[in-house]
Amino acid sequence: MTSIGILGAGRVGTNLAGKLSVAGHHVTLGGRTSGGTAARAAGVAPRIAFADQRTTARSADIVINATPGDSSLARLTDLRTELAGKILIDVSNATRDADDGLPHDLCYPGSSLAEKLQAALPDTHVVKTLNTMLFMVMTAPETLATPPTVYVSGDDEKAKKTVTGLLADLGWQPAWIEDLGDISTARATEAMILVVPHILRRHGFKPFAVSLSR
């Protein structure tokens, strides 16, 4: 059992919290306030703790960033002390949205949120993953008609191995996990978000992942 803190109590954060809790991990879901987070996530899963984000980051062994990507850098930089020495799994995409609320452009062209986080948090092992799919696929990849791909980027091999183990707990088979290399490769997967709004406008909000076919 691992102590996992999830920053962000929206659809992504609560979805991950539920599945990881059922898998046997001790999960704390962190929102702006502990009370508001508990109210929003009521009924997600038993045994989930609720706290503010600073307490969540401080108390967990592994932290997942599921906060809005356009504000993640400032938010997590403020938690530098709490995140020191820990693995930070970044599942967010930093985008500027169009009028319909769908991603329109990248906040960090020529770079990535994951790279910015790693530079701002030198004592933290940042691993990018799960950012190339709709949120429901993160915890139920087997529900897609064709095997999906989840990409992993990070500088620390041990941290990536730990994250791969958590991906298995979420239902990802080894053949579906693609280790792209160091954290700079996250700029490729973050750019994949730009295809998402076009797919959603044409086909609606149906589960999919941007995957490799071999």
Short mmCIF file of C-alpha atoms in Angstrom, two decimals:
data_model
loop_
_atom_site.label_atom_id
_atom_site.label_comp_id
_atom_site.label_asym_id
_atom_site.label_seq_id
_atom_site.Cartn_x
_atom_site.Cartn_y
_atom_site.Cartn_z
CA MET A 1 0.00 0.00 0.00
CA THR A 2 1.26 3.45 -0.95
CA SER A 3 0.24 6.82 0.45
CA ILE A 4 -1.00 8.84 -2.52
CA GLY A 5 -2.06 12.46 -2.48
CA ILE A 6 -4.11 13.84 -5.36
CA LEU A 7 -4.12 17.59 -5.94
CA GLY A 8 -7.38 18.56 -7.62
CA ALA A 9 -10.87 17.33 -6.78
CA GLY A 10 -12.47 17.62 -10.21
CA ARG A 11 -13.44 14.75 -12.51
CA VAL A 12 -9.84 13.63 -13.07
CA GLY A 13 -8.82 13.72 -9.42
CA THR A 14 -11.92 12.02 -8.03
CA ASN A 15 -11.83 9.36 -10.75
CA LEU A 16 -8.22 8.48 -9.92
CA ALA A 17 -8.89 8.61 -6.19
CA GLY A 18 -11.70 6.09 -6.43
CA LYS A 19 -9.75 3.52 -8.44
CA LEU A 20 -6.52 3.84 -6.44
CA SER A 21 -8.42 3.52 -3.18
CA VAL A 22 -10.15 0.36 -4.37
CA ALA A 23 -6.71 -0.97 -5.39
CA GLY A 24 -5.68 -0.73 -1.74
CA HIS A 25 -3.74 2.52 -1.57
CA HIS A 26 -4.19 5.13 1.12
CA VAL A 27 -5.53 8.11 -0.84
CA THR A 28 -5.93 11.72 0.22
CA LEU A 29 -7.85 14.00 -2.11
CA GLY A 30 -6.70 17.59 -1.87
CA GLY A 31 -8.79 20.59 -2.83
CA ARG A 32 -8.72 24.26 -1.95
CA THR A 33 -10.36 23.38 1.39
CA SER A 34 -10.81 19.97 3.00
CA GLY A 35 -14.52 20.46 3.70
CA GLY A 36 -15.36 21.57 0.18
CA THR A 37 -13.40 18.68 -1.28
CA ALA A 38 -15.23 16.14 0.85
CA ALA A 39 -18.57 17.54 -0.21
CA ARG A 40 -17.71 17.47 -3.92
CA ALA A 41 -16.30 13.95 -3.78
CA ALA A 42 -19.00 12.40 -1.61
CA GLY A 43 -19.66 8.80 -2.64
CA VAL A 44 -16.52 8.41 -4.76
CA ALA A 45 -15.10 5.55 -2.70
CA PRO A 46 -14.73 4.52 0.93
CA ARG A 47 -11.57 5.17 2.92
CA ILE A 48 -10.57 8.33 1.04
CA ALA A 49 -9.25 11.13 3.23
CA PHE A 50 -9.84 14.79 2.40
CA ALA A 51 -7.53 17.74 3.04
CA ASP A 52 -6.35 21.02 1.63
CA GLN A 53 -3.66 20.77 -1.04
CA ARG A 54 -0.72 21.73 1.15
CA THR A 55 -1.57 19.08 3.73
CA THR A 56 -2.17 16.55 0.96
CA ALA A 57 1.25 17.18 -0.59
CA ARG A 58 2.98 17.07 2.78
CA SER A 59 1.43 13.81 3.97
CA ALA A 60 1.73 11.66 0.82
CA ASP A 61 4.62 9.57 -0.53
CA ILE A 62 3.47 10.06 -4.14
CA VAL A 63 1.56 13.11 -5.35
CA ILE A 64 -0.61 13.35 -8.46
CA ASN A 65 -1.15 16.73 -10.10
CA ALA A 66 -4.73 16.84 -11.35
CA THR A 67 -5.13 20.61 -11.04
CA PRO A 68 -5.97 22.79 -14.07
CA GLY A 69 -2.82 22.86 -16.19
CA ASP A 70 -2.82 26.59 -16.85
CA SER A 71 -2.41 27.28 -13.12
CA SER A 72 -0.48 24.17 -12.05
CA LEU A 73 3.00 25.68 -12.25
CA ALA A 74 2.30 28.51 -9.82
CA ARG A 75 0.22 26.27 -7.54
CA LEU A 76 2.83 23.51 -7.26
CA THR A 77 5.83 25.82 -7.08
CA ASP A 78 4.25 27.13 -3.90
CA LEU A 79 4.38 23.55 -2.56
CA ARG A 80 8.10 23.07 -3.29
CA THR A 81 8.97 22.22 0.32
CA GLU A 82 6.11 19.74 0.69
CA LEU A 83 6.98 18.01 -2.61
CA ALA A 84 10.73 17.68 -1.99
CA GLY A 85 12.00 14.12 -2.27
CA LYS A 86 8.72 12.80 -3.66
CA ILE A 87 7.39 11.52 -6.96
CA LEU A 88 5.04 13.96 -8.66
CA ILE A 89 2.84 12.37 -11.33
CA ASP A 90 1.66 15.09 -13.69
CA VAL A 91 -1.52 14.18 -15.60
CA SER A 92 -2.51 17.73 -16.56
CA ASN A 93 -2.25 19.65 -19.83
CA ALA A 94 -1.50 23.37 -19.82
CA THR A 95 -3.73 24.91 -22.48
CA ARG A 96 -5.54 28.08 -23.39
CA ASP A 97 -9.15 27.31 -24.13
CA ALA A 98 -11.35 28.47 -26.98
CA ASP A 99 -14.76 30.09 -26.49
CA ASP A 100 -16.40 26.65 -26.25
CA GLY A 101 -14.11 25.67 -23.37
CA LEU A 102 -12.05 23.16 -25.35
CA PRO A 103 -8.24 23.33 -25.66
CA HIS A 104 -7.12 25.81 -28.31
CA ASP A 105 -3.39 26.39 -27.77
CA LEU A 106 -0.52 25.35 -25.50
CA CYS A 107 0.61 27.54 -22.62
CA TYR A 108 4.23 26.43 -23.07
CA PRO A 109 4.93 25.97 -26.81
CA GLY A 110 8.41 24.56 -27.36
CA SER A 111 8.36 23.16 -23.84
CA SER A 112 5.81 21.47 -21.57
CA LEU A 113 4.15 21.79 -18.20
CA ALA A 114 6.09 18.74 -17.00
CA GLU A 115 9.43 20.32 -17.92
CA LYS A 116 8.46 23.57 -16.22
CA LEU A 117 7.46 21.66 -13.09
CA GLN A 118 10.72 19.69 -13.04
CA ALA A 119 12.75 22.89 -13.39
CA ALA A 120 10.77 24.60 -10.62
CA LEU A 121 10.92 21.52 -8.36
CA PRO A 122 14.51 20.23 -8.65
CA ASP A 123 14.18 18.07 -5.52
CA THR A 124 11.08 16.30 -6.87
CA HIS A 125 10.90 13.46 -9.43
CA VAL A 126 8.34 14.56 -12.02
CA VAL A 127 6.77 11.85 -14.20
CA LYS A 128 4.34 12.73 -16.99
CA THR A 129 1.61 10.25 -17.89
CA LEU A 130 -2.14 9.73 -18.48
CA ASN A 131 -2.54 13.08 -20.26
CA THR A 132 -3.46 11.76 -23.74
CA MET A 133 -6.95 10.42 -23.07
CA LEU A 134 -10.32 11.36 -21.65
CA PHE A 135 -10.44 11.04 -17.88
CA MET A 136 -12.62 7.90 -17.78
CA VAL A 137 -10.03 5.95 -19.81
CA MET A 138 -7.36 6.62 -17.17
CA THR A 139 -8.96 4.08 -14.85
CA ALA A 140 -10.69 1.79 -17.36
CA PRO A 141 -8.44 1.34 -20.40
CA GLU A 142 -9.90 -2.11 -21.04
CA THR A 143 -13.24 -0.58 -22.01
CA LEU A 144 -11.93 0.73 -25.34
CA ALA A 145 -12.45 -1.41 -28.43
CA THR A 146 -8.75 -1.38 -29.30
CA PRO A 147 -5.80 -1.51 -26.86
CA PRO A 148 -4.88 2.06 -25.85
CA THR A 149 -1.43 3.50 -25.14
CA VAL A 150 -0.31 5.39 -22.05
CA TYR A 151 2.94 7.33 -22.39
CA VAL A 152 5.48 7.89 -19.62
CA SER A 153 8.14 10.63 -19.49
CA GLY A 154 10.60 11.36 -16.68
CA ASP A 155 14.26 11.75 -15.80
CA ASP A 156 14.38 9.26 -12.93
CA GLU A 157 14.16 5.58 -13.91
CA LYS A 158 13.22 4.41 -10.41
CA ALA A 159 10.39 6.93 -10.26
CA LYS A 160 9.10 5.81 -13.64
CA LYS A 161 9.16 2.19 -12.49
CA THR A 162 7.07 3.12 -9.45
CA VAL A 163 4.59 4.98 -11.65
CA THR A 164 4.37 2.01 -14.00
CA GLY A 165 3.30 -0.08 -11.02
CA LEU A 166 0.51 2.38 -10.25
CA LEU A 167 -0.58 2.29 -13.89
CA ALA A 168 -0.97 -1.47 -13.52
CA ASP A 169 -3.23 -0.85 -10.52
CA LEU A 170 -5.36 1.36 -12.77
CA GLY A 171 -5.75 -1.46 -15.29
CA TRP A 172 -2.94 -0.73 -17.76
CA GLN A 173 -1.25 -3.82 -19.17
CA PRO A 174 2.54 -3.73 -19.71
CA ALA A 175 2.17 -3.85 -23.51
CA TRP A 176 0.08 -0.67 -23.39
CA ILE A 177 2.72 1.38 -21.53
CA GLU A 178 5.19 3.33 -23.68
CA ASP A 179 8.23 4.84 -21.91
CA LEU A 180 9.30 7.72 -24.14
CA GLY A 181 12.40 8.71 -22.17
CA ASP A 182 13.34 11.82 -20.20
CA ILE A 183 11.04 14.63 -19.15
CA SER A 184 11.63 16.61 -22.37
CA THR A 185 9.58 14.00 -24.24
CA ALA A 186 6.51 15.26 -22.38
CA ARG A 187 6.30 18.16 -24.82
CA ALA A 188 5.27 15.63 -27.50
CA THR A 189 2.47 14.07 -25.49
CA GLU A 190 1.24 17.42 -24.18
CA ALA A 191 0.99 18.63 -27.78
CA MET A 192 -1.32 15.69 -28.52
CA ILE A 193 -4.04 17.52 -26.58
CA LEU A 194 -4.53 19.76 -29.60
CA VAL A 195 -6.24 16.94 -31.50
CA VAL A 196 -8.80 16.43 -28.72
CA PRO A 197 -11.18 19.34 -29.40
CA HIS A 198 -11.53 18.36 -33.05
CA ILE A 199 -12.44 14.80 -32.11
CA LEU A 200 -14.92 15.94 -29.46
CA ARG A 201 -16.64 18.36 -31.80
CA ARG A 202 -17.10 15.64 -34.41
CA HIS A 203 -17.96 12.65 -32.22
CA GLY A 204 -19.09 14.03 -28.87
CA PHE A 205 -17.80 13.21 -25.40
CA LYS A 206 -17.00 9.55 -25.97
CA PRO A 207 -14.04 7.73 -24.35
CA PHE A 208 -10.86 7.61 -26.44
CA ALA A 209 -7.08 7.73 -26.13
CA VAL A 210 -4.39 8.96 -28.53
CA SER A 211 -2.60 5.64 -29.07
CA LEU A 212 0.02 3.77 -31.07
CA SER A 213 -0.98 1.00 -33.48
CA ARG A 214 1.56 -1.70 -34.26
#
